[in-house]
Amino acid sequence: MKHIPILTFFILLFTACGSDGDDSNNNGTKNNGDLKKAAGDKYYGGVFKINETEYLRSLYPLNITEVVGHRIANSIYEGLVKLDQGTLQPKPAIAESWTVSPDAKEYIFKLRKGVKYHDSDIFPGGKGRTVTANDFKYVFDLLCTPDVNNQGFPFFQDRIKGAKEYHQSVINGSPLAGGVAGAQVIDDYTFKVELDQPFGSFLTLLAMPFVYAFPKEAIDKYGDDMRTNAVGTGPFVLKTVKEDEAVVLIKNKDYWAKDDNGNKLPYLDAVKYTFMNQGKAELLAFEQGKLDMKFRLPLELADEVVDRDGNLTEKYKHFVYQDMVTMSIFYYGFQHKKDLFNNKKLRQAFNYAIDRDALVEYTLKGQGLPATMGIVPPAFPAYDAKKVKGYDYNPEKARKLLAEAGYANGKGFPDLIHNINSGGGRNEQIAEATQKMLKENLNIDVEIVKMPFAQHLENLETGKADFWRSGWVADYPDPENFLNLLYGKHIPLKLSDKSYINSCRYSNPNFDRNFEKALETVDEKQRMALYQKADQIAMDDAAIIPLFYYKDIRLIQPNVRNFPQNAMEYRDMTEVYFVPE
């Protein structure tokens, strides 16, 4: 397979750009002989190697809609705030502090002085300039500007004062002179954001890629090429992009942050991402020390790595094992705006026909939790997901509903394509298992069609797919992030227009009313109750087929430090470091 020469090529690449300690000992871990000790028993040096099973879609902040692009961009860019990798609570980034008005509708951010963009030829003399509040004004105005590459506006349109008005003014050809009214420059280092209504998780919303700081000069020079030309302020600088093979980030030597011991961050010399799409090859590379983390296990090898009690087997016991039920869901989507799945009883039949317990036990080998509740995973401390009733396995009820939908025993059911993207083999195995269940229980034939992730997203977002595999990892730690996927006001007028957030184009006014009321509710307990009510409405409608909530497993090399797991798989490489073997 082609993966071996790719790995070999990049080992040679890093020999040229600085030692990463890629020599391996007998158990496959790295020696990291060139590490330099810093204060507080920390160490500088090394290249952290990560593999993703899908290639990134885009590194342009306003068009980052999938986890791979987000994970890479999170090391290149920063916004006003970021999330703590351990707790997922918002913490200062370019904004060193902020104040919130008593009505929770006005946020005033004090920016750090001296934060600079990465050196780039977009700037005079190639030296990165200082970030000011004007950069955030530019970003917020651009966020509210219609553009096929702007996927962030729906998250903010009903929150920031004047967002919709500015958006419409651009459409009308007469952009409002002051830009977005709720995004204001007070002075060079003070930026104010005003909301239409309070939103309890607004600070975590600001950690999303859509409001990363990036310079106007980059848009002026690169335009659509911002996809792979990234100039930010983060701890790492984009060095190399080799399509479908690797992305290399190197240390930002001018990064503003220091640790508690006064050490200049980041500790690592570089981060290297590869894109092997075969789980077995990825696990082998990890065993050989060519990767520093293995995220999720190949289903066919899971029992060889860890037993059902969560203990590593003898072969792998020297690695660090982490597992957690996360803020993420694997589900199948229906296209509600087409005739076939506009039928509620048909959607319910599909839901009852799938044995989620068997899927998790035998196909996933325990690497998940059956999604018998709602779309919101049971990973939010304040949200009681168990109060939402989803679908159990009931073939008899499924067949009855199928007949009521007009397709008794599958008779007359049209040809159905199940669109999936590759995912290290996992998506295919799950699709084959559910394909068998739909055939056995409903006598419906489903053809599985696999395509690259970018094409897969394009198909479902533009209404070309009827039935597809999807998943969602929280962008910010609030149940709203999942329920937002079913909010009717995100649906464009035409089926061919891109519907990024609500790709299913599910619409129920009762759902929308409860969802909107929750957004305006400051009291957390009351807000969660309204979220639960909306979640139940969507499940009663069989808006989607929730299959399982991810239980993420990570294997980490034993010499890695400061890389905690969290329920969003939010990764911040700023303070990750290696220790000597």
XYZ file of C-alpha atoms in Angstrom:
581
model
C 0.000 0.000 0.000
C 1.061 3.607 -0.592
C 1.247 4.544 3.111
C 4.760 3.223 3.702
C 6.558 5.495 1.224
C 4.593 8.479 2.533
C 5.815 7.826 6.072
C 9.351 7.283 4.829
C 9.245 10.567 2.907
C 8.216 12.568 5.940
C 10.769 10.936 8.215
C 13.360 12.250 5.742
C 11.615 15.620 5.686
C 11.940 16.038 9.431
C 15.581 14.994 9.397
C 16.103 18.101 7.278
C 14.007 20.520 9.358
C 15.185 19.486 12.833
C 15.506 16.314 14.837
C 12.294 14.837 16.155
C 13.863 11.893 17.934
C 12.328 9.409 15.494
C 14.766 6.658 16.389
C 12.826 3.756 17.856
C 13.725 1.239 20.480
C 12.442 -2.320 20.612
C 9.006 -1.454 21.981
C 8.397 1.231 19.377
C 8.591 4.303 21.611
C 10.738 7.290 20.733
C 14.093 8.130 22.324
C 13.795 11.922 21.861
C 17.494 12.354 22.556
C 17.529 16.040 21.571
C 15.062 17.248 24.194
C 16.169 20.283 26.185
C 15.107 20.691 29.800
C 13.106 23.768 30.794
C 12.023 25.126 34.184
C 9.520 23.075 36.160
C 10.654 19.712 34.734
C 9.285 20.534 31.288
C 11.158 19.773 28.057
C 11.521 21.514 24.733
C 11.792 19.729 21.413
C 10.365 16.903 19.367
C 7.792 16.534 16.633
C 4.354 15.305 17.668
C 2.991 12.959 15.010
C -0.765 12.510 14.576
C -2.734 10.643 11.935
C -6.228 11.470 10.712
C -8.204 8.960 8.638
C -9.723 11.728 6.471
C -8.009 14.614 4.739
C -8.926 18.127 5.803
C -11.591 20.031 3.921
C -10.367 23.568 4.608
C -8.183 25.646 6.916
C -10.047 28.873 6.096
C -11.669 29.783 9.431
C -15.083 30.658 7.995
C -15.250 27.370 6.088
C -14.044 24.894 8.725
C -16.947 22.463 9.051
C -15.270 19.193 10.019
C -13.094 17.971 12.853
C -9.843 17.440 10.942
C -9.687 21.011 9.692
C -10.651 22.218 13.171
C -7.956 20.189 14.935
C -5.220 21.463 12.641
C -6.420 25.073 12.496
C -6.695 25.169 16.292
C -2.898 25.165 16.456
C -2.506 27.861 13.775
C -5.207 30.345 14.754
C -6.635 31.848 17.925
C -9.667 33.934 18.771
C -10.625 36.117 21.680
C -10.903 33.028 23.891
C -10.050 29.340 23.700
C -11.142 26.278 25.653
C -9.172 24.636 28.413
C -8.124 21.238 27.071
C -8.926 19.520 30.341
C -12.119 21.234 31.545
C -13.542 22.699 28.291
C -14.119 25.971 30.125
C -13.375 29.208 28.220
C -10.072 30.846 29.046
C -8.190 33.891 27.747
C -6.496 33.795 24.361
C -5.914 37.028 22.415
C -8.291 38.670 24.880
C -6.502 38.720 28.214
C -9.699 39.615 30.116
C -13.346 40.553 29.655
C -16.358 41.949 31.465
C -20.021 41.038 31.011
C -22.916 43.453 31.583
C -25.550 42.617 34.238
C -28.088 41.694 31.528
C -25.513 39.346 29.906
C -25.931 41.083 26.535
C -22.718 43.102 26.369
C -19.158 41.720 26.409
C -16.109 43.986 26.515
C -12.776 42.325 25.725
C -9.352 43.707 26.596
C -6.804 42.472 24.048
C -3.220 41.560 24.796
C -0.657 43.984 23.473
C 2.111 42.632 21.296
C 0.301 39.600 19.823
C 1.563 39.223 16.258
C 0.480 37.364 13.168
C 2.868 34.766 11.812
C 5.607 36.057 9.559
C 4.385 35.967 5.955
C 5.005 37.591 2.603
C 1.533 39.130 2.846
C 3.108 41.733 5.164
C 5.756 44.364 4.319
C 9.173 42.868 4.833
C 7.602 39.487 5.580
C 7.210 40.276 9.289
C 3.909 39.622 11.003
C 2.146 42.748 12.263
C 0.449 43.354 15.622
C -3.175 42.275 16.140
C -5.631 45.001 17.169
C -9.361 45.279 17.783
C -9.747 46.310 14.130
C -8.817 42.751 13.134
C -11.722 41.382 15.133
C -14.040 44.003 13.646
C -12.958 42.803 10.209
C -13.544 39.159 11.133
C -16.992 39.769 12.648
C -18.102 41.819 9.635
C -16.812 39.123 7.281
C -18.640 36.505 9.364
C -21.896 38.309 8.532
C -21.126 38.704 4.814
C -22.834 36.316 2.352
C -20.279 33.989 0.779
C -20.382 30.379 -0.369
C -17.306 29.765 1.832
C -18.859 31.333 4.924
C -20.364 28.549 7.029
C -20.225 30.429 10.326
C -23.009 32.978 9.916
C -25.864 30.639 11.004
C -24.214 30.195 14.402
C -24.217 33.949 15.058
C -27.049 35.449 12.995
C -29.624 35.363 15.797
C -27.181 36.349 18.512
C -25.036 39.334 17.584
C -26.849 42.650 17.373
C -27.155 43.818 13.779
C -25.791 40.590 12.253
C -28.834 39.866 10.103
C -29.257 43.504 9.135
C -25.695 43.747 7.893
C -25.991 40.415 6.078
C -29.108 41.630 4.265
C -27.544 45.002 3.442
C -24.701 43.220 1.638
C -27.214 41.122 -0.295
C -29.006 44.354 -1.267
C -25.748 45.788 -2.582
C -25.541 48.580 0.000
C -23.453 47.338 2.947
C -24.086 49.290 6.143
C -21.244 51.759 6.636
C -20.573 50.752 10.223
C -20.578 47.025 9.544
C -22.184 44.797 12.171
C -23.666 47.066 14.835
C -22.946 44.637 17.661
C -19.215 44.374 16.886
C -17.506 47.599 17.917
C -13.937 48.845 18.214
C -13.582 50.933 21.381
C -9.855 51.479 20.903
C -6.938 49.491 19.469
C -7.038 46.995 22.332
C -10.692 47.056 23.395
C -13.429 45.242 21.479
C -17.122 45.107 22.355
C -19.749 42.555 21.302
C -23.462 43.179 21.884
C -26.090 40.436 21.759
C -29.777 40.624 20.896
C -30.564 38.147 23.679
C -28.471 36.616 26.474
C -26.850 33.288 25.640
C -25.295 31.348 28.477
C -22.592 29.701 26.339
C -21.577 32.727 24.290
C -17.959 32.633 25.469
C -17.594 29.010 24.402
C -19.151 29.966 21.053
C -16.306 32.439 20.606
C -13.806 29.566 20.742
C -15.126 28.294 17.390
C -12.979 28.642 14.234
C -15.408 31.123 12.635
C -14.136 33.932 14.851
C -10.415 33.171 14.778
C -8.317 36.266 14.147
C -6.830 36.427 10.660
C -5.555 39.415 8.677
C -7.339 41.137 5.810
C -4.027 40.968 3.966
C -4.426 37.169 3.736
C -7.850 37.468 2.080
C -6.492 40.126 -0.290
C -3.621 37.902 -1.383
C -5.018 34.380 -1.263
C -8.794 34.693 -1.692
C -10.195 31.164 -2.084
C -6.687 29.781 -1.556
C -7.108 30.495 2.166
C -8.091 26.827 2.262
C -4.409 25.880 2.481
C -2.775 29.258 3.149
C -3.204 30.014 6.820
C -1.790 33.032 8.656
C -2.794 33.201 12.291
C -1.404 34.034 15.719
C -1.345 30.526 17.207
C 1.497 28.481 18.695
C 2.329 26.827 15.369
C 2.898 28.078 11.833
C 1.690 26.260 8.723
C 4.857 25.073 6.974
C 3.933 22.317 4.521
C 0.728 21.098 2.888
C 0.938 17.961 0.777
C -2.568 17.186 -0.445
C -4.019 13.944 0.949
C -0.674 13.013 2.510
C 0.608 15.351 5.212
C 0.446 18.756 6.865
C 3.391 20.081 8.858
C 3.229 22.838 11.467
C 6.365 24.342 13.011
C 6.856 26.249 16.258
C 5.855 29.913 16.272
C 8.950 31.437 17.868
C 7.117 34.720 18.407
C 4.156 33.197 20.250
C 2.963 35.396 23.099
C 2.270 32.788 25.816
C 4.426 31.498 28.649
C 3.711 28.725 31.150
C 3.499 29.130 34.937
C 7.254 28.663 35.205
C 8.034 31.411 32.709
C 8.882 29.014 29.881
C 8.077 30.386 26.433
C 5.443 28.272 24.669
C 5.025 26.007 22.779
C 7.373 23.247 23.902
C 7.225 21.176 20.714
C 9.318 21.927 17.637
C 6.573 20.849 15.260
C 3.370 18.879 14.745
C 3.005 16.552 11.770
C -0.335 15.258 10.497
C -0.541 12.294 8.157
C -3.672 10.883 6.520
C -3.606 7.107 6.384
C -7.174 5.900 5.990
C -6.549 2.324 7.094
C -6.860 1.710 10.814
C -4.552 -1.308 10.804
C -1.724 0.621 9.146
C -2.259 3.482 11.572
C -2.080 1.181 14.607
C 1.102 -0.428 13.256
C 2.668 2.999 12.761
C 1.791 3.851 16.357
C 3.298 0.589 17.654
C 6.508 1.409 15.769
C 6.735 4.869 17.348
C 5.932 6.701 14.094
C 2.839 8.201 15.687
C 2.464 9.635 19.178
C -1.268 9.001 19.467
C -3.705 6.451 18.070
C -7.240 7.825 18.095
C -9.885 5.080 18.109
C -9.116 1.440 17.456
C -9.666 -0.613 14.293
C -12.838 -2.541 15.062
C -11.387 -5.827 13.877
C -8.383 -5.446 16.221
C -10.091 -3.881 19.242
C -10.173 -7.084 21.297
C -6.444 -7.561 20.744
C -5.704 -4.140 22.226
C -8.111 -3.735 25.150
C -10.538 -6.029 26.934
C -14.160 -5.136 27.715
C -13.143 -4.008 31.208
C -10.951 -1.311 29.709
C -7.616 -2.977 30.417
C -4.840 -3.024 27.848
C -3.640 -6.440 26.793
C -0.073 -7.574 27.458
C 1.246 -6.365 24.100
C -0.005 -2.805 24.614
C 0.216 -2.329 28.377
C 3.249 -0.021 28.161
C 1.142 2.609 26.343
C -1.157 5.127 28.020
C -4.859 4.300 27.609
C -7.649 6.899 27.711
C -11.385 6.443 27.102
C -14.473 8.614 27.530
C -18.074 8.936 26.331
C -17.870 12.144 24.387
C -19.941 15.058 23.154
C -20.358 13.418 19.779
C -22.904 11.315 17.943
C -22.899 8.979 14.943
C -26.202 9.110 13.088
C -27.901 8.595 9.745
C -29.617 11.529 8.100
C -32.795 11.704 6.010
C -33.550 14.340 3.381
C -36.895 15.661 4.646
C -37.540 17.918 1.661
C -37.843 15.014 -0.781
C -40.916 12.816 -1.097
C -39.453 9.544 0.210
C -38.342 10.550 3.704
C -40.930 13.250 4.105
C -42.921 10.263 5.419
C -42.713 10.231 9.246
C -43.840 6.603 9.592
C -41.122 5.478 7.193
C -38.484 7.296 9.235
C -39.840 5.683 12.406
C -39.772 2.247 10.756
C -36.095 2.669 9.908
C -35.361 3.681 13.502
C -37.111 0.648 15.038
C -35.469 -1.731 12.556
C -31.917 -1.130 13.796
C -30.523 -3.008 16.787
C -28.234 -0.421 18.363
C -27.165 -2.699 21.225
C -25.962 -5.368 18.792
C -24.251 -2.712 16.696
C -22.234 -1.468 19.656
C -21.513 -4.929 21.068
C -20.529 -6.816 17.919
C -19.568 -4.239 15.298
C -18.073 -1.519 17.496
C -16.657 -3.997 20.018
C -17.884 -1.825 22.873
C -16.431 1.410 21.487
C -19.645 3.370 21.840
C -22.895 3.791 23.726
C -26.203 2.833 22.014
C -28.063 6.007 21.039
C -31.450 5.120 22.530
C -31.961 8.655 23.819
C -31.925 11.851 21.744
C -29.523 13.731 19.512
C -27.792 15.260 22.554
C -25.147 12.845 23.906
C -25.137 11.936 27.633
C -21.871 13.817 28.166
C -23.071 17.202 29.429
C -23.064 17.467 33.237
C -26.178 19.682 33.406
C -28.227 17.848 30.753
C -30.105 14.684 31.750
C -30.148 12.837 28.424
C -31.989 9.882 29.969
C -35.162 11.966 30.124
C -35.376 11.814 26.327
C -36.804 8.581 24.907
C -35.449 7.489 21.569
C -35.876 4.175 19.746
C -35.364 0.632 20.967
C -35.097 -2.394 18.693
C -38.587 -3.503 17.674
C -38.735 -5.278 14.260
C -42.434 -6.031 14.562
C -43.297 -2.397 15.148
C -40.925 -1.409 12.339
C -42.743 -3.670 9.852
C -46.143 -2.323 10.963
C -45.011 1.273 10.450
C -43.488 0.382 7.077
C -46.855 -1.014 5.941
C -48.640 2.112 7.192
C -46.120 4.173 5.238
C -47.240 2.371 2.059
C -44.438 -0.160 1.635
C -45.700 -3.403 3.208
C -42.848 -5.934 3.341
C -40.771 -3.493 1.281
C -43.013 -3.811 -1.770
C -42.709 -0.855 -4.097
C -39.856 0.704 -2.141
C -37.571 2.614 -4.527
C -33.855 1.980 -4.987
C -32.061 3.590 -2.063
C -28.446 4.696 -1.945
C -26.792 5.029 1.430
C -24.040 7.631 1.096
C -21.072 7.285 3.444
C -17.551 8.632 3.664
C -14.529 6.503 4.411
C -13.400 6.547 8.018
C -10.647 4.031 8.562
C -13.061 1.157 7.803
C -15.467 1.939 10.663
C -18.123 3.679 8.562
C -18.184 0.833 6.050
C -18.552 -1.837 8.742
C -21.394 0.015 10.431
C -23.120 0.604 7.086
C -22.882 -3.093 6.223
C -24.357 -4.067 9.599
C -27.299 -1.659 9.278
C -27.772 -2.649 5.636
C -28.281 -6.227 6.796
C -30.750 -5.164 9.517
C -32.868 -3.138 7.084
C -32.970 -6.082 4.696
C -33.845 -8.664 7.361
C -36.429 -6.551 9.180
C -37.975 -4.442 6.405
C -37.027 -6.323 3.224
C -35.459 -3.121 1.914
C -32.317 -3.201 -0.197
C -29.819 -0.426 0.414
C -26.806 0.217 -1.821
C -23.781 1.612 0.022
C -21.829 4.263 -1.906
C -18.584 5.571 -0.409
C -16.942 8.812 -1.456
C -14.282 11.260 -0.190
C -15.380 13.327 2.773
C -15.428 16.703 0.978
C -17.619 15.296 -1.804
C -19.816 13.510 0.742
C -20.444 16.778 2.618
C -21.166 18.620 -0.610
C -23.765 16.003 -1.580
C -25.712 16.061 1.656
C -25.465 19.829 2.158
C -26.826 20.562 -1.336
C -29.715 18.089 -1.092
C -28.330 15.501 -3.512
C -28.353 12.661 -0.956
C -31.535 11.014 0.393
C -29.973 8.873 3.133
C -26.487 9.291 4.506
C -24.001 8.735 7.263
C -23.222 11.730 9.435
C -21.772 12.595 12.784
C -21.301 15.620 14.961
C -18.600 16.517 17.449
C -19.453 19.472 19.667
C -17.988 22.784 18.512
C -18.597 24.134 21.991
C -19.754 22.387 25.182
C -23.492 23.139 25.192
C -26.453 20.901 24.145
C -27.609 23.728 21.877
C -24.794 22.789 19.506
C -26.562 19.499 18.698
C -30.160 20.726 18.676
C -29.058 23.515 16.353
C -28.593 20.822 13.682
C -32.397 20.500 13.516
C -33.389 24.162 13.758
C -35.803 24.980 10.944
C -34.609 28.535 10.391
C -31.288 27.240 9.034
C -33.023 25.766 5.962
C -32.449 27.722 2.724
C -35.286 28.344 0.284
C -34.046 26.066 -2.484
C -33.055 22.409 -2.139
C -29.948 23.019 -4.232
C -28.741 25.801 -1.913
C -26.183 24.656 0.646
C -27.668 23.795 4.037
C -24.604 23.184 6.177
C -26.090 23.088 9.673
C -29.544 21.569 9.142
C -28.567 19.307 6.244
C -31.596 17.084 6.908
C -33.811 20.176 6.411
C -35.973 19.002 9.286
C -38.648 21.513 10.209
C -41.131 21.471 13.084
C -42.508 24.771 14.458
C -42.978 23.219 17.912
C -39.333 22.174 18.014
C -38.283 25.665 16.910
C -40.416 27.384 19.567
C -38.926 25.362 22.424
C -35.425 25.725 21.037
C -35.763 29.498 20.686
C -37.227 29.832 24.175
C -34.282 27.873 25.571
C -31.831 30.231 23.871
C -33.396 33.201 25.652
C -33.450 31.493 29.062
C -30.607 32.437 31.401
C -31.474 29.992 34.191
C -29.529 26.832 33.394
C -32.022 24.340 34.844
C -34.928 25.853 32.919
C -32.847 26.064 29.736
C -31.905 22.384 29.948
C -35.565 21.402 30.449
C -36.490 23.271 27.266
C -33.623 21.620 25.401
C -34.919 18.221 26.535
C -38.408 19.053 25.315
C -37.089 20.034 21.886
C -34.935 16.902 21.769
C -37.991 14.737 22.493
C -40.018 16.417 19.740
C -37.295 15.645 17.213
C -37.088 12.029 18.350
C -40.860 11.578 18.159
C -40.609 12.852 14.581
C -37.716 10.454 13.860
C -35.831 13.445 12.469
C -32.671 11.315 12.205
C -31.480 7.821 13.136
C -29.209 8.199 16.186
C -26.988 5.093 16.180
C -24.434 5.548 18.935
C -22.686 8.120 21.045
C -18.964 7.921 20.567
C -16.832 6.384 23.252
C -13.457 7.665 22.213
C -10.369 5.606 22.924
C -6.872 7.016 22.714
C -3.533 5.279 22.945
C -0.682 7.644 23.835
C 3.040 7.052 23.773
C 4.371 6.843 27.369
C 6.680 9.845 26.980
C 3.889 12.318 26.129
C 2.743 14.831 28.740
C 0.015 17.520 29.024
C -2.336 15.930 26.499
C -5.531 15.227 28.485
C -8.638 13.735 26.945
C -11.897 15.662 27.012
C -15.477 15.029 25.899
C -15.073 17.126 22.712
C -11.744 15.678 21.594
C -10.675 19.319 21.610
C -6.925 19.384 21.066
C -4.593 22.159 22.099
C -0.952 21.409 21.348
C 0.363 24.573 23.036
C 1.577 22.899 26.239
C 2.086 19.310 25.072
C 5.633 18.072 25.581
C 7.798 14.945 25.589
C 9.915 13.640 28.453
C 13.086 11.600 28.010
C 12.507 7.850 27.804
